[in-house]
């Protein structure tokens, strides 16, 4: 399959702290990559570098052949093409669910408001939240907020979707409803890079698993190899930290 | 208190009331605009203009309105700029109010979480689109209590306008007392008209505050 996203020699430092050290990754169209690693290993930073929320010190990120970080000026047009959902529910609190969804399409893509609304309603219906279209974010549960955040990102028709621990702040009973949405997106062939601590979900959704440690990709492979036959000690140790026996 | 005196004074106070309200509203409108513009400069750290905003804010927040009015009313003509007392009142109130509004907006802007900025940017918005569609409206809601307090403060400050011979409520009261010595009636009407002006603002402010807070936070 054809490559959509290419990351080569990406190096990110905060002053003296090297968070990412010459990382290389090629993502194919429709591929679902799940990124894992210990807390603070740089997973969020990696995603943020991909859509140029962070400046990088070395290397480059290209989307469909176009260099997007370091970006030459038009950052916003690049970010339109890469959707991102964060851990903290970050819906706009002064806007209803529907207004949250159409804001960027209307203002950024200059899509006709009626058309945007039509699409938004269809997406809300798909994630079972049509009845919440006129609610404000504070009137939603955490799981509902995250589902809205996902479809809000979809409204921009991103070529790649980045999901950063989108269930980490949720009560356990709400995790499922959000992950089900992600799984359905994977099935319809969306390209995604997902950071998560839900390993069962990772195994189900990933085409490729990636383990980051010490600023580098230490191990990668199919979920089957990755979980059942980890090659490096560091990954074994990481996976062991999730079991209780 | 003499009812006849009250009735005969009433139209004079009525006129002064409208003058005060008119200057007050225009001045506060100006203060709003100045406040938003300076807050914008500081938020984006626009070179030169953000420093200028800072100097302006400190200068006007830390000097009395009366002194500012004297400077504008008596100072400007010395360098050849003549303005009427009314314009002077509007400009004075606008400049003083602008510095207070700027501070109100600034604290609101600082209270908007960083994740809001990032999710707006991640949706492809430019920094301008982000500011006007997301950050500023949120900051505005957070600033409502400060803005309401500022409006009331500014309307009260109009009482120094009499010093540049604007026939506002205070001027009218002083004038009438000086002429006829009906101190009780004159002062009673003064308090009454200020209450008529400020009470609705205060009540309306409370309602808006509650509405905005409920919309955003549900409590
Ligand atoms: N703005 C910043 N300034 C300085 N250091 C930072 C900054 N942001 C992140 N870091 C550091 O970079 C490292 C990687 O952070 P990052 O948030 O990417 O980790 P993570 O893998 O996402 O962790 P978690 O699983 O806890 O979310 C951490 O050591 C963090 O302290
Ligand atoms: Mg993280």
Tab-separated table of N, CA and C in Angstrom, chain B residues 46-193:
chain	number	residue	atom	x	y	z
B	46	UNK	N	2.265	41.325	20.462
B	46	UNK	CA	2.615	42.097	19.269
B	46	UNK	C	3.735	43.076	19.637
B	47	UNK	N	4.872	43.019	18.937
B	47	UNK	CA	5.996	43.881	19.296
B	47	UNK	C	5.567	45.339	19.322
B	48	UNK	N	6.177	46.110	20.183
B	48	UNK	CA	5.891	47.527	20.383
B	48	UNK	C	4.495	47.767	20.969
B	49	UNK	N	3.441	47.289	20.268
B	49	UNK	CA	2.086	47.581	20.734
B	49	UNK	C	1.772	46.933	22.091
B	50	UNK	N	2.342	45.751	22.343
B	50	UNK	CA	2.060	45.132	23.640
B	50	UNK	C	2.746	45.916	24.765
B	51	UNK	N	3.943	46.438	24.496
B	51	UNK	CA	4.615	47.257	25.510
B	51	UNK	C	3.857	48.568	25.724
B	52	UNK	N	3.424	49.124	24.594
B	52	UNK	CA	2.657	50.369	24.656
B	52	UNK	C	1.381	50.162	25.491
B	53	UNK	N	0.711	49.026	25.260
B	53	UNK	CA	-0.505	48.713	26.008
B	53	UNK	C	-0.222	48.688	27.497
B	54	UNK	N	0.911	48.088	27.837
B	54	UNK	CA	1.264	47.950	29.245
B	54	UNK	C	1.448	49.322	29.902
B	55	UNK	N	2.179	50.182	29.218
B	55	UNK	CA	2.421	51.529	29.743
B	55	UNK	C	1.084	52.255	29.900
B	56	UNK	N	0.263	52.145	28.865
B	56	UNK	CA	-1.047	52.788	28.896
B	56	UNK	C	-1.876	52.308	30.083
B	57	UNK	N	-1.937	50.985	30.255
B	57	UNK	CA	-2.762	50.426	31.329
B	57	UNK	C	-2.295	50.936	32.691
B	58	UNK	N	-0.993	50.882	32.928
B	58	UNK	CA	-0.475	51.304	34.229
B	58	UNK	C	-0.713	52.795	34.455
B	59	UNK	N	-0.507	53.561	33.391
B	59	UNK	CA	-0.664	55.011	33.494
B	59	UNK	C	-2.106	55.377	33.876
B	60	UNK	N	-3.070	54.768	33.194
B	60	UNK	CA	-4.451	55.192	33.411
B	60	UNK	C	-5.105	54.531	34.615
B	61	UNK	N	-4.614	53.354	34.973
B	61	UNK	CA	-5.186	52.714	36.157
B	61	UNK	C	-4.703	53.375	37.444
B	62	UNK	N	-3.560	54.028	37.341
B	62	UNK	CA	-2.962	54.553	38.561
B	62	UNK	C	-3.020	56.069	38.686
B	63	UNK	N	-3.907	56.692	37.874
B	63	UNK	CA	-4.140	58.123	38.080
B	63	UNK	C	-5.649	58.341	38.164
B	64	UNK	N	-6.076	59.350	38.974
B	64	UNK	CA	-7.514	59.587	39.125
B	64	UNK	C	-8.119	60.139	37.842
B	65	UNK	N	-9.396	59.822	37.629
B	65	UNK	CA	-10.098	60.313	36.438
B	65	UNK	C	-10.080	61.839	36.372
B	66	UNK	N	-10.209	62.449	37.544
B	66	UNK	CA	-10.240	63.910	37.571
B	66	UNK	C	-8.960	64.496	36.978
B	67	UNK	N	-7.846	63.909	37.355
B	67	UNK	CA	-6.551	64.378	36.845
B	67	UNK	C	-6.478	64.167	35.334
B	68	UNK	N	-6.962	62.997	34.889
B	68	UNK	CA	-6.959	62.706	33.450
B	68	UNK	C	-7.821	63.717	32.687
B	69	UNK	N	-8.981	64.023	33.271
B	69	UNK	CA	-9.880	64.971	32.613
B	69	UNK	C	-9.246	66.357	32.516
B	70	UNK	N	-8.570	66.768	33.602
B	70	UNK	CA	-7.900	68.071	33.591
B	70	UNK	C	-6.850	68.132	32.494
B	71	UNK	N	-6.119	67.043	32.379
B	71	UNK	CA	-5.094	66.992	31.341
B	71	UNK	C	-5.704	67.150	29.960
B	72	UNK	N	-6.809	66.413	29.730
B	72	UNK	CA	-7.428	66.451	28.413
B	72	UNK	C	-8.105	67.809	28.188
B	73	UNK	N	-8.817	68.287	29.195
B	73	UNK	CA	-9.650	69.478	29.019
B	73	UNK	C	-8.843	70.774	29.017
B	74	UNK	N	-7.864	70.834	29.920
B	74	UNK	CA	-7.083	72.076	30.003
B	74	UNK	C	-5.731	71.965	29.324
B	75	UNK	N	-5.268	70.737	29.192
B	75	UNK	CA	-3.926	70.526	28.629
B	75	UNK	C	-3.932	70.565	27.110
B	76	UNK	N	-4.863	69.835	26.487
B	76	UNK	CA	-4.878	69.744	25.026
B	76	UNK	C	-4.984	71.101	24.327
B	77	UNK	N	-5.838	72.004	24.814
B	77	UNK	CA	-5.923	73.315	24.142
B	77	UNK	C	-4.570	74.028	24.095
B	78	UNK	N	-3.722	73.786	25.096
B	78	UNK	CA	-2.399	74.428	25.121
B	78	UNK	C	-1.538	73.982	23.946
B	79	UNK	N	-1.802	72.765	23.431
B	79	UNK	CA	-1.066	72.356	22.238
B	79	UNK	C	-1.967	72.443	21.001
B	80	UNK	N	-2.992	73.263	21.118
B	80	UNK	CA	-3.795	73.595	19.939
B	80	UNK	C	-4.945	72.669	19.628
B	81	UNK	N	-5.222	71.683	20.522
B	81	UNK	CA	-6.365	70.811	20.251
B	81	UNK	C	-7.528	71.218	21.145
B	82	UNK	N	-8.623	71.642	20.516
B	82	UNK	CA	-9.788	72.061	21.284
B	82	UNK	C	-10.858	70.987	21.197
B	83	UNK	N	-11.346	70.554	22.346
B	83	UNK	CA	-12.495	69.648	22.298
B	83	UNK	C	-13.534	70.103	23.300
B	84	UNK	N	-14.778	69.743	23.022
B	84	UNK	CA	-15.864	70.154	23.910
B	84	UNK	C	-15.799	69.355	25.203
B	85	UNK	N	-16.485	69.855	26.225
B	85	UNK	CA	-16.497	69.174	27.511
B	85	UNK	C	-17.080	67.766	27.361
B	86	UNK	N	-18.085	67.628	26.496
B	86	UNK	CA	-18.710	66.323	26.321
B	86	UNK	C	-17.744	65.308	25.723
B	87	UNK	N	-17.073	65.711	24.664
B	87	UNK	CA	-16.095	64.816	24.043
B	87	UNK	C	-14.999	64.477	25.044
B	88	UNK	N	-14.597	65.501	25.801
B	88	UNK	CA	-13.569	65.284	26.810
B	88	UNK	C	-14.018	64.223	27.807
B	89	UNK	N	-15.290	64.313	28.226
B	89	UNK	CA	-15.814	63.329	29.167
B	89	UNK	C	-15.785	61.929	28.574
B	90	UNK	N	-16.214	61.808	27.332
B	90	UNK	CA	-16.225	60.504	26.666
B	90	UNK	C	-14.816	59.933	26.556
B	91	UNK	N	-13.895	60.786	26.087
B	91	UNK	CA	-12.522	60.320	25.900
B	91	UNK	C	-11.897	59.935	27.243
B	92	UNK	N	-12.116	60.784	28.238
B	92	UNK	CA	-11.557	60.497	29.563
B	92	UNK	C	-12.074	59.176	30.111
B	93	UNK	N	-13.388	59.010	30.023
B	93	UNK	CA	-13.994	57.784	30.540
B	93	UNK	C	-13.510	56.573	29.732
B	94	UNK	N	-13.411	56.767	28.424
B	94	UNK	CA	-12.960	55.677	27.544
B	94	UNK	C	-11.551	55.247	27.875
B	95	UNK	N	-10.682	56.217	28.112
B	95	UNK	CA	-9.290	55.874	28.389
B	95	UNK	C	-9.130	55.221	29.758
B	96	UNK	N	-9.790	55.787	30.762
B	96	UNK	CA	-9.730	55.175	32.088
B	96	UNK	C	-10.331	53.769	32.027
B	97	UNK	N	-11.553	53.708	31.442
B	97	UNK	CA	-12.253	52.431	31.372
B	97	UNK	C	-11.489	51.399	30.555
B	98	UNK	N	-10.864	51.851	29.468
B	98	UNK	CA	-10.096	50.936	28.622
B	98	UNK	C	-9.036	50.208	29.412
B	99	UNK	N	-8.393	50.921	30.317
B	99	UNK	CA	-7.320	50.285	31.100
B	99	UNK	C	-7.897	49.236	32.052
B	100	UNK	N	-9.072	49.531	32.596
B	100	UNK	CA	-9.710	48.539	33.479
B	100	UNK	C	-10.238	47.342	32.690
B	101	UNK	N	-10.872	47.626	31.545
B	101	UNK	CA	-11.404	46.543	30.711
B	101	UNK	C	-10.268	45.646	30.231
B	102	UNK	N	-9.154	46.255	29.859
B	102	UNK	CA	-8.010	45.482	29.370
B	102	UNK	C	-7.563	44.483	30.435
B	103	UNK	N	-7.523	44.946	31.674
B	103	UNK	CA	-7.130	44.055	32.758
B	103	UNK	C	-8.159	42.937	32.948
B	104	UNK	N	-9.431	43.308	32.825
B	104	UNK	CA	-10.487	42.307	32.952
B	104	UNK	C	-10.363	41.231	31.883
B	105	UNK	N	-10.159	41.659	30.630
B	105	UNK	CA	-10.024	40.697	29.532
B	105	UNK	C	-8.761	39.868	29.690
B	106	UNK	N	-7.697	40.517	30.142
B	106	UNK	CA	-6.433	39.795	30.282
B	106	UNK	C	-6.579	38.636	31.270
B	107	UNK	N	-7.215	38.906	32.400
B	107	UNK	CA	-7.358	37.822	33.375
B	107	UNK	C	-8.264	36.724	32.817
B	108	UNK	N	-9.271	37.121	32.026
B	108	UNK	CA	-10.119	36.119	31.385
B	108	UNK	C	-9.329	35.285	30.394
B	109	UNK	N	-8.508	35.939	29.599
B	109	UNK	CA	-7.704	35.227	28.601
B	109	UNK	C	-6.757	34.243	29.267
B	110	UNK	N	-6.196	34.677	30.390
B	110	UNK	CA	-5.252	33.784	31.079
B	110	UNK	C	-5.948	32.575	31.680
B	111	UNK	N	-7.249	32.713	31.954
B	111	UNK	CA	-7.965	31.616	32.591
B	111	UNK	C	-8.442	30.552	31.582
B	112	UNK	N	-8.343	30.853	30.287
B	112	UNK	CA	-8.746	29.848	29.289
B	112	UNK	C	-7.644	28.786	29.204
B	113	UNK	N	-8.002	27.507	29.397
B	113	UNK	CA	-6.969	26.476	29.414
B	113	UNK	C	-6.215	26.368	28.078
B	114	UNK	N	-4.968	25.974	28.169
B	114	UNK	CA	-4.123	25.879	26.987
B	114	UNK	C	-4.655	24.833	26.007
B	115	UNK	N	-5.333	23.806	26.547
B	115	UNK	CA	-5.849	22.755	25.666
B	115	UNK	C	-6.874	23.302	24.676
B	116	UNK	N	-7.513	24.411	25.038
B	116	UNK	CA	-8.467	25.023	24.118
B	116	UNK	C	-7.753	25.596	22.900
B	117	UNK	N	-6.628	26.258	23.172
B	117	UNK	CA	-5.815	26.796	22.095
B	117	UNK	C	-5.391	25.673	21.160
B	118	UNK	N	-4.917	24.594	21.777
B	118	UNK	CA	-4.361	23.515	20.958
B	118	UNK	C	-5.429	22.799	20.148
B	119	UNK	N	-6.621	22.614	20.750
B	119	UNK	CA	-7.610	21.898	19.947
B	119	UNK	C	-8.115	22.779	18.815
B	120	UNK	N	-8.142	24.087	19.042
B	120	UNK	CA	-8.528	24.984	17.943
B	120	UNK	C	-7.487	24.933	16.829
B	121	UNK	N	-6.217	24.975	17.208
B	121	UNK	CA	-5.158	24.910	16.202
B	121	UNK	C	-5.174	23.569	15.480
B	122	UNK	N	-5.405	22.500	16.258
B	122	UNK	CA	-5.410	21.163	15.666
B	122	UNK	C	-6.540	21.013	14.642
B	123	UNK	N	-7.576	21.831	14.779
B	123	UNK	CA	-8.665	21.776	13.797
B	123	UNK	C	-8.355	22.601	12.552
B	124	UNK	N	-7.165	23.161	12.524
B	124	UNK	CA	-6.758	23.889	11.322
B	124	UNK	C	-7.021	25.384	11.362
B	125	UNK	N	-7.415	25.898	12.525
B	125	UNK	CA	-7.681	27.330	12.594
B	125	UNK	C	-6.368	28.111	12.589
B	126	UNK	N	-6.428	29.312	12.012
B	126	UNK	CA	-5.287	30.213	12.138
B	126	UNK	C	-5.343	30.805	13.547
B	127	UNK	N	-4.277	31.473	13.940
B	127	UNK	CA	-4.274	32.049	15.286
B	127	UNK	C	-5.365	33.102	15.452
B	128	UNK	N	-5.647	33.831	14.374
B	128	UNK	CA	-6.712	34.830	14.414
B	128	UNK	C	-8.079	34.181	14.573
B	129	UNK	N	-8.340	33.142	13.777
B	129	UNK	CA	-9.621	32.431	13.888
B	129	UNK	C	-9.780	31.838	15.277
B	130	UNK	N	-8.694	31.289	15.788
B	130	UNK	CA	-8.717	30.711	17.131
B	130	UNK	C	-9.064	31.782	18.164
B	131	UNK	N	-8.427	32.946	18.056
B	131	UNK	CA	-8.644	34.001	19.039
B	131	UNK	C	-10.100	34.473	19.026
B	132	UNK	N	-10.620	34.764	17.833
B	132	UNK	CA	-11.942	35.379	17.775
B	132	UNK	C	-13.093	34.390	17.928
B	133	UNK	N	-12.870	33.123	17.561
B	133	UNK	CA	-13.967	32.158	17.648
B	133	UNK	C	-13.956	31.337	18.924
B	134	UNK	N	-12.797	31.152	19.502
B	134	UNK	CA	-12.703	30.255	20.657
B	134	UNK	C	-12.214	30.976	21.908
B	135	UNK	N	-11.000	31.490	21.843
B	135	UNK	CA	-10.367	32.012	23.051
B	135	UNK	C	-11.072	33.253	23.582
B	136	UNK	N	-11.327	34.216	22.697
B	136	UNK	CA	-11.934	35.443	23.193
B	136	UNK	C	-13.345	35.250	23.744
B	137	UNK	N	-14.223	34.540	23.024
B	137	UNK	CA	-15.562	34.329	23.604
B	137	UNK	C	-15.514	33.639	24.967
B	138	UNK	N	-14.629	32.687	25.118
B	138	UNK	CA	-14.513	32.015	26.416
B	138	UNK	C	-13.987	32.973	27.474
B	139	UNK	N	-12.954	33.727	27.105
B	139	UNK	CA	-12.374	34.684	28.041
B	139	UNK	C	-13.412	35.729	28.424
B	140	UNK	N	-14.212	36.117	27.426
B	140	UNK	CA	-15.244	37.124	27.670
B	140	UNK	C	-16.221	36.634	28.730
B	141	UNK	N	-16.665	35.374	28.575
B	141	UNK	CA	-17.580	34.821	29.571
B	141	UNK	C	-16.947	34.830	30.955
B	142	UNK	N	-15.670	34.479	30.996
B	142	UNK	CA	-14.980	34.452	32.282
B	142	UNK	C	-14.793	35.862	32.840
B	143	UNK	N	-14.781	36.850	31.950
B	143	UNK	CA	-14.541	38.236	32.390
B	143	UNK	C	-15.821	38.972	32.775
B	144	UNK	N	-16.982	38.354	32.518
B	144	UNK	CA	-18.239	39.082	32.746
B	144	UNK	C	-18.336	39.734	34.136
B	145	UNK	N	-18.027	39.017	35.217
B	145	UNK	CA	-18.123	39.672	36.530
B	145	UNK	C	-17.243	40.921	36.618
B	146	UNK	N	-16.021	40.830	36.101
B	146	UNK	CA	-15.115	41.979	36.142
B	146	UNK	C	-15.655	43.114	35.275
B	147	UNK	N	-16.234	42.775	34.122
B	147	UNK	CA	-16.743	43.801	33.221
B	147	UNK	C	-17.925	44.538	33.855
B	148	UNK	N	-18.818	43.776	34.471
B	148	UNK	CA	-19.974	44.402	35.123
B	148	UNK	C	-19.500	45.349	36.231
B	149	UNK	N	-18.545	44.877	37.025
B	149	UNK	CA	-18.013	45.722	38.099
B	149	UNK	C	-17.388	46.989	37.508
B	150	UNK	N	-16.697	46.848	36.392
B	150	UNK	CA	-16.073	48.004	35.746
B	150	UNK	C	-17.108	49.001	35.247
B	151	UNK	N	-18.187	48.485	34.671
B	151	UNK	CA	-19.214	49.382	34.144
B	151	UNK	C	-19.821	50.207	35.278
B	152	UNK	N	-20.118	49.553	36.383
B	152	UNK	CA	-20.689	50.275	37.519
B	152	UNK	C	-19.695	51.307	38.052
B	153	UNK	N	-18.458	50.882	38.157
B	153	UNK	CA	-17.402	51.791	38.614
B	153	UNK	C	-17.310	53.012	37.708
B	154	UNK	N	-17.356	52.792	36.396
B	154	UNK	CA	-17.205	53.904	35.450
B	154	UNK	C	-18.396	54.844	35.501
B	155	UNK	N	-19.591	54.284	35.622
B	155	UNK	CA	-20.776	55.148	35.704
B	155	UNK	C	-20.700	56.022	36.948
B	156	UNK	N	-20.179	55.462	38.023
B	156	UNK	CA	-20.043	56.267	39.248
B	156	UNK	C	-18.983	57.351	39.082
B	157	UNK	N	-17.933	56.990	38.342
B	157	UNK	CA	-16.858	57.960	38.125
B	157	UNK	C	-17.319	59.198	37.361
B	158	UNK	N	-18.456	59.057	36.623
B	158	UNK	CA	-18.933	60.218	35.854
B	158	UNK	C	-19.215	61.403	36.775
B	159	UNK	N	-19.333	61.148	38.089
B	159	UNK	CA	-19.663	62.243	39.003
B	159	UNK	C	-18.568	63.301	39.063
B	160	UNK	N	-17.391	63.010	38.540
B	160	UNK	CA	-16.358	64.065	38.555
B	160	UNK	C	-16.453	64.959	37.314
B	161	UNK	N	-17.358	64.625	36.397
B	161	UNK	CA	-17.499	65.429	35.186
B	161	UNK	C	-17.828	66.896	35.482
B	162	UNK	N	-18.511	67.104	36.616
B	162	UNK	CA	-18.902	68.478	36.947
B	162	UNK	C	-17.678	69.400	37.008
B	163	UNK	N	-16.523	68.807	37.270
B	163	UNK	CA	-15.301	69.614	37.378
B	163	UNK	C	-14.905	70.242	36.057
B	164	UNK	N	-15.360	69.662	34.931
B	164	UNK	CA	-15.075	70.316	33.651
B	164	UNK	C	-16.372	70.929	33.109
B	165	UNK	N	-17.202	71.379	34.034
B	165	UNK	CA	-18.482	72.032	33.792
B	165	UNK	C	-19.408	71.327	32.817
B	166	UNK	N	-19.449	69.995	32.904
B	166	UNK	CA	-20.482	69.251	32.201
B	166	UNK	C	-21.693	69.220	33.120
B	167	UNK	N	-22.876	69.460	32.580
B	167	UNK	CA	-24.038	69.539	33.455
B	167	UNK	C	-24.593	68.151	33.749
B	168	UNK	N	-23.819	67.383	34.455
B	168	UNK	CA	-24.245	66.032	34.811
B	168	UNK	C	-25.012	66.089	36.128
B	169	UNK	N	-25.339	64.935	36.690
B	169	UNK	CA	-26.152	64.891	37.914
B	169	UNK	C	-25.492	65.637	39.055
B	170	UNK	N	-24.210	65.394	39.240
B	170	UNK	CA	-23.480	66.014	40.338
B	170	UNK	C	-23.475	67.534	40.189
B	171	UNK	N	-23.235	67.982	38.952
B	171	UNK	CA	-23.192	69.412	38.653
B	171	UNK	C	-24.543	70.068	38.988
B	172	UNK	N	-25.602	69.388	38.550
B	172	UNK	CA	-26.951	69.898	38.785
B	172	UNK	C	-27.237	70.036	40.283
B	173	UNK	N	-26.888	69.005	41.031
B	173	UNK	CA	-27.133	69.035	42.470
B	173	UNK	C	-26.373	70.190	43.121
B	174	UNK	N	-25.082	70.306	42.785
B	174	UNK	CA	-24.261	71.352	43.385
B	174	UNK	C	-24.804	72.737	43.043
B	175	UNK	N	-25.205	72.843	41.768
B	175	UNK	CA	-25.718	74.107	41.278
B	175	UNK	C	-26.977	74.527	42.043
B	176	UNK	N	-27.892	73.567	42.162
B	176	UNK	CA	-29.167	73.874	42.821
B	176	UNK	C	-28.966	74.207	44.291
B	177	UNK	N	-28.070	73.454	44.942
B	177	UNK	CA	-27.803	73.728	46.349
B	177	UNK	C	-27.236	75.136	46.505
B	178	UNK	N	-26.323	75.480	45.618
B	178	UNK	CA	-25.697	76.796	45.661
B	178	UNK	C	-26.709	77.912	45.453
B	179	UNK	N	-27.715	77.641	44.594
B	179	UNK	CA	-28.662	78.699	44.258
B	179	UNK	C	-29.780	78.846	45.276
B	180	UNK	N	-30.333	77.699	45.699
B	180	UNK	CA	-31.568	77.782	46.493
B	180	UNK	C	-31.469	77.193	47.889
B	181	UNK	N	-30.393	76.536	48.203
B	181	UNK	CA	-30.186	75.969	49.556
B	181	UNK	C	-31.165	74.860	49.942
B	182	UNK	N	-31.877	74.259	48.977
B	182	UNK	CA	-32.738	73.127	49.294
B	182	UNK	C	-31.917	71.834	49.294
B	183	UNK	N	-31.000	71.775	50.235
B	183	UNK	CA	-30.009	70.704	50.234
B	183	UNK	C	-30.636	69.311	50.263
B	184	UNK	N	-31.619	69.119	51.149
B	184	UNK	CA	-32.208	67.798	51.313
B	184	UNK	C	-32.807	67.283	50.006
B	185	UNK	N	-33.628	68.120	49.381
B	185	UNK	CA	-34.278	67.714	48.148
B	185	UNK	C	-33.248	67.453	47.045
B	186	UNK	N	-32.285	68.342	46.936
B	186	UNK	CA	-31.272	68.216	45.883
B	186	UNK	C	-30.482	66.919	46.045
B	187	UNK	N	-30.119	66.618	47.275
B	187	UNK	CA	-29.319	65.404	47.506
B	187	UNK	C	-30.165	64.141	47.334
B	188	UNK	N	-31.423	64.251	47.765
B	188	UNK	CA	-32.318	63.101	47.623
B	188	UNK	C	-32.455	62.716	46.153
B	189	UNK	N	-32.681	63.731	45.317
B	189	UNK	CA	-32.827	63.448	43.886
B	189	UNK	C	-31.520	62.928	43.283
B	190	UNK	N	-30.410	63.432	43.791
B	190	UNK	CA	-29.101	62.983	43.288
B	190	UNK	C	-28.940	61.487	43.519
B	191	UNK	N	-29.209	61.072	44.758
B	191	UNK	CA	-29.096	59.647	45.095
B	191	UNK	C	-30.089	58.829	44.266
B	192	UNK	N	-31.317	59.351	44.205
B	192	UNK	CA	-32.370	58.637	43.471
B	192	UNK	C	-31.966	58.386	42.012
B	193	UNK	N	-31.477	59.440	41.359
B	193	UNK	CA	-31.148	59.271	39.938
B	193	UNK	C	-29.940	58.352	39.720
